[in-house]
Coordinates of C-alpha atoms in Angstrom, one line a residue:
M1 CA 6.8 49.0 -34.5
E2 CA 7.5 45.3 -34.2
A3 CA 5.4 42.1 -34.9
H4 CA 6.3 39.5 -32.4
G5 CA -12.9 51.8 -23.8
R6 CA -13.4 54.2 -25.8
T7 CA -11.7 54.9 -29.0
P8 CA -11.3 58.5 -29.9
T9 CA -12.8 59.8 -33.1
R10 CA -10.8 59.8 -36.2
R11 CA -11.0 63.6 -36.2
A12 CA -9.5 63.7 -32.8
L13 CA -6.7 61.4 -33.8
L14 CA -5.9 63.2 -37.0
R15 CA -6.0 66.6 -35.2
S16 CA -3.6 65.3 -32.6
G17 CA -1.8 63.4 -34.9
A18 CA 7.2 52.8 -1.9
Y19 CA 5.3 53.7 0.1
L20 CA 7.4 53.3 3.3
A21 CA 7.5 49.5 3.9
T22 CA 7.4 49.6 7.7
A23 CA 6.3 51.9 10.5
A24 CA 7.5 52.3 14.1
T25 CA 5.6 50.0 16.4
G26 CA 6.5 51.8 19.7
L27 CA 4.7 54.8 21.2
T28 CA 7.0 57.2 19.4
A29 CA 8.7 57.0 16.0
T30 CA 12.4 56.6 15.9
A31 CA 14.5 59.3 14.4
A32 CA 15.6 57.0 11.6
T33 CA 12.0 56.3 10.7
A34 CA 11.1 59.9 10.7
T35 CA 14.0 60.8 8.5
A36 CA 13.2 58.0 6.0
A37 CA 9.5 59.2 5.8
N38 CA 10.6 62.8 5.2
A39 CA 12.9 61.6 2.4
D40 CA 10.1 59.5 0.8
D41 CA 7.8 62.5 0.9
R42 CA 10.4 64.6 -0.9
R43 CA 10.8 62.0 -3.6
R44 CA 7.1 61.8 -4.1
R45 CA 6.9 65.6 -4.5
R46 CA 9.7 65.5 -7.1
A47 CA 8.1 62.6 -9.1
A48 CA 7.1 63.4 -12.6
A49 CA 3.3 63.3 -13.2
Y50 CA 1.8 61.3 -16.0
P51 CA 0.6 63.6 -18.8
P52 CA -3.0 63.0 -19.9
T53 CA -3.5 59.7 -21.7
H54 CA -6.4 58.1 -23.5
W55 CA -7.2 54.4 -23.2
I56 CA -7.5 52.8 -26.7
P57 CA -7.1 49.0 -26.0
A58 CA -5.1 46.9 -28.3
S59 CA -6.5 43.5 -29.3
P60 CA -5.9 41.0 -26.6
S61 CA -4.2 38.8 -29.2
N62 CA -1.4 41.4 -29.6
Y63 CA 0.1 41.4 -26.0
R64 CA 0.5 39.1 -23.1
V65 CA -1.3 39.6 -19.8
S66 CA 1.1 39.8 -16.9
S67 CA 1.6 41.2 -13.4
R68 CA 4.7 43.4 -13.8
P69 CA 6.8 44.4 -12.0
T70 CA 6.1 41.3 -9.8
S71 CA 6.4 38.9 -12.7
Y72 CA 9.3 40.8 -14.4
P73 CA 11.2 43.9 -13.4
I74 CA 10.7 46.9 -15.7
D75 CA 14.2 48.2 -16.5
F76 CA 13.9 50.0 -19.9
V77 CA 11.8 52.5 -21.9
V78 CA 12.1 51.7 -25.6
I79 CA 11.5 54.6 -28.1
H80 CA 9.9 53.8 -31.4
V81 CA 8.7 55.6 -34.6
T82 CA 5.6 54.1 -36.2
Q83 CA 6.4 54.5 -39.9
E84 CA 2.6 55.0 -40.0
T85 CA 0.1 57.7 -39.1
F86 CA -1.4 57.5 -35.7
P87 CA -4.8 56.2 -37.0
D88 CA -3.2 53.6 -39.2
A89 CA -0.9 52.4 -36.3
M90 CA -3.9 52.3 -34.0
K91 CA -5.7 50.0 -36.5
I92 CA -2.6 47.7 -36.5
F93 CA -2.6 47.4 -32.7
Q94 CA -6.3 46.6 -32.8
D95 CA -6.0 43.9 -35.5
P96 CA -5.7 40.5 -33.8
A97 CA -3.8 39.1 -36.8
K98 CA -0.9 41.6 -36.4
Q99 CA 0.7 40.3 -33.2
V100 CA 2.2 43.7 -32.4
S101 CA 1.5 46.4 -29.9
A102 CA 3.1 49.1 -27.7
H103 CA 2.1 50.5 -24.4
Y104 CA 1.8 54.1 -25.6
M105 CA 1.7 56.1 -28.8
V106 CA 2.3 59.8 -29.1
A107 CA 0.8 61.9 -31.9
S108 CA 2.9 64.4 -33.8
A109 CA 0.6 67.4 -34.0
D110 CA -0.1 68.1 -30.4
G111 CA 1.4 65.3 -28.3
Y112 CA -1.8 63.4 -27.8
I113 CA -1.1 60.1 -26.0
G114 CA -3.0 56.9 -26.6
Q115 CA -2.4 54.0 -24.2
F116 CA -2.9 50.6 -25.8
V117 CA -1.6 48.1 -23.2
R118 CA -1.5 48.4 -19.4
E119 CA 2.0 48.8 -18.0
K120 CA 1.6 45.6 -16.0
D121 CA 1.1 43.6 -19.2
V122 CA 3.8 42.7 -21.8
A123 CA 3.4 44.6 -25.1
W124 CA 5.0 43.1 -28.2
H125 CA 7.1 45.9 -29.6
A126 CA 10.8 45.2 -29.2
G127 CA 11.4 42.0 -31.3
N128 CA 13.2 40.5 -28.3
K129 CA 11.2 38.5 -25.7
D130 CA 13.5 39.5 -22.8
Y131 CA 13.3 43.2 -23.6
N132 CA 9.5 43.0 -24.2
N133 CA 9.2 41.5 -20.7
R134 CA 11.3 44.2 -19.1
S135 CA 10.3 47.4 -20.9
I136 CA 7.7 49.9 -21.6
G137 CA 7.3 50.6 -25.4
I138 CA 6.4 54.2 -26.6
E139 CA 5.6 54.7 -30.3
H140 CA 5.8 58.1 -32.0
E141 CA 3.8 59.0 -35.0
G142 CA 5.9 59.7 -38.1
W143 CA 8.7 58.5 -40.3
V144 CA 12.4 58.2 -39.3
D145 CA 13.6 60.1 -42.4
D146 CA 11.2 63.0 -42.1
P147 CA 12.0 65.2 -39.0
K148 CA 8.9 67.4 -39.4
W149 CA 7.0 64.8 -37.5
F150 CA 9.2 65.2 -34.4
T151 CA 7.4 68.3 -33.2
D152 CA 8.0 70.3 -30.0
E153 CA 4.6 69.0 -28.7
M154 CA 5.6 65.4 -29.4
Y155 CA 9.0 65.7 -27.6
A156 CA 7.5 67.5 -24.6
S157 CA 4.6 65.1 -24.2
S158 CA 6.7 62.0 -24.7
A159 CA 9.4 63.2 -22.3
A160 CA 6.9 63.8 -19.6
L161 CA 5.5 60.3 -20.1
T162 CA 8.9 58.7 -20.0
A163 CA 9.9 60.6 -16.9
A164 CA 6.8 59.4 -15.1
V165 CA 7.3 55.8 -16.2
C166 CA 10.9 56.0 -14.9
D167 CA 9.8 57.5 -11.6
R168 CA 7.2 54.9 -11.1
F169 CA 9.4 51.9 -11.7
G170 CA 12.8 53.3 -10.5
I171 CA 14.3 53.3 -14.0
P172 CA 17.4 55.5 -14.3
K173 CA 16.9 58.4 -16.6
T174 CA 19.9 57.6 -18.7
R175 CA 20.6 56.4 -22.2
D176 CA 21.5 53.0 -20.9
H177 CA 17.9 52.6 -19.8
I178 CA 16.0 54.9 -22.2
I179 CA 16.8 53.3 -25.6
G180 CA 15.9 53.3 -29.2
H181 CA 14.4 50.3 -30.9
V182 CA 17.6 50.1 -32.9
E183 CA 19.5 49.4 -29.7
V184 CA 17.5 46.3 -28.8
P185 CA 19.7 43.3 -29.3
G186 CA 18.8 41.2 -32.3
T187 CA 16.5 43.9 -33.9
D188 CA 16.5 44.7 -37.6
H189 CA 14.8 48.1 -37.0
T190 CA 16.4 51.5 -37.2
D191 CA 13.9 53.6 -35.3
P192 CA 13.9 56.2 -34.0
G193 CA 16.6 57.0 -36.5
P194 CA 19.4 59.5 -36.7
L195 CA 17.0 62.5 -36.9
W196 CA 15.6 61.9 -33.4
D197 CA 17.2 64.5 -31.1
W198 CA 18.4 62.4 -28.2
D199 CA 20.2 65.2 -26.4
R200 CA 17.0 67.3 -26.5
Y201 CA 14.9 64.4 -25.4
M202 CA 17.0 63.4 -22.5
S203 CA 17.2 66.9 -21.3
L204 CA 13.4 67.2 -21.3
V205 CA 13.0 63.8 -19.5
N206 CA 15.3 64.9 -16.7
K207 CA 13.5 68.3 -16.3
A208 CA 10.0 66.7 -16.3
Y209 CA 9.1 67.1 -12.6
A210 CA 5.6 67.8 -11.3
P211 CA 3.9 67.2 -7.9
G212 CA 2.8 63.6 -7.7
T213 CA 2.5 60.7 -10.1
R214 CA -0.6 58.9 -11.3
R215 CA -0.5 55.1 -11.4
R216 CA -1.0 53.2 -14.6

């Protein structure tokens, strides 16, 4: 976590912890157009679906309205750990004095996902303006030195979310583009820390395929 609807019940939180650009103009489609369309259909079928998310808006003082990816390309997913419980981190994102937010937060107990900032907007999570402009920030409930917070449910839910984000914006599913907060240039943060299982996480991200993707 970095300084710069409907809100679910506390009980619920605690419990959960191209389109083808052109078409043929003649009477019949060319073979090239048909081939491209078939390839596009196959890519859409392979795209990872967004897991269920719940809209919990951050204070408008804690992010910048934008029109990404038109205003800025989205090149990275940044993985964070809150160093707070989900409810306490939620309160921070909703406090206009805090000047901090993330696009998503994943709960430990069952992988519940809250969305706090629209993907088109710039969340303040990375401590680096350029990376904020060009990334999606995903917080994870827990503490970097306590691996019991990194549950199977959290890993699975977060990986499905990251895979869907990558598919939507064409972000390579590699460690060069799915990074920890600690890897952001100029940061003084250490999350997600050495106990975060990157090999497991990246394997899940690259296996997270489902029919279709919902837009955010």
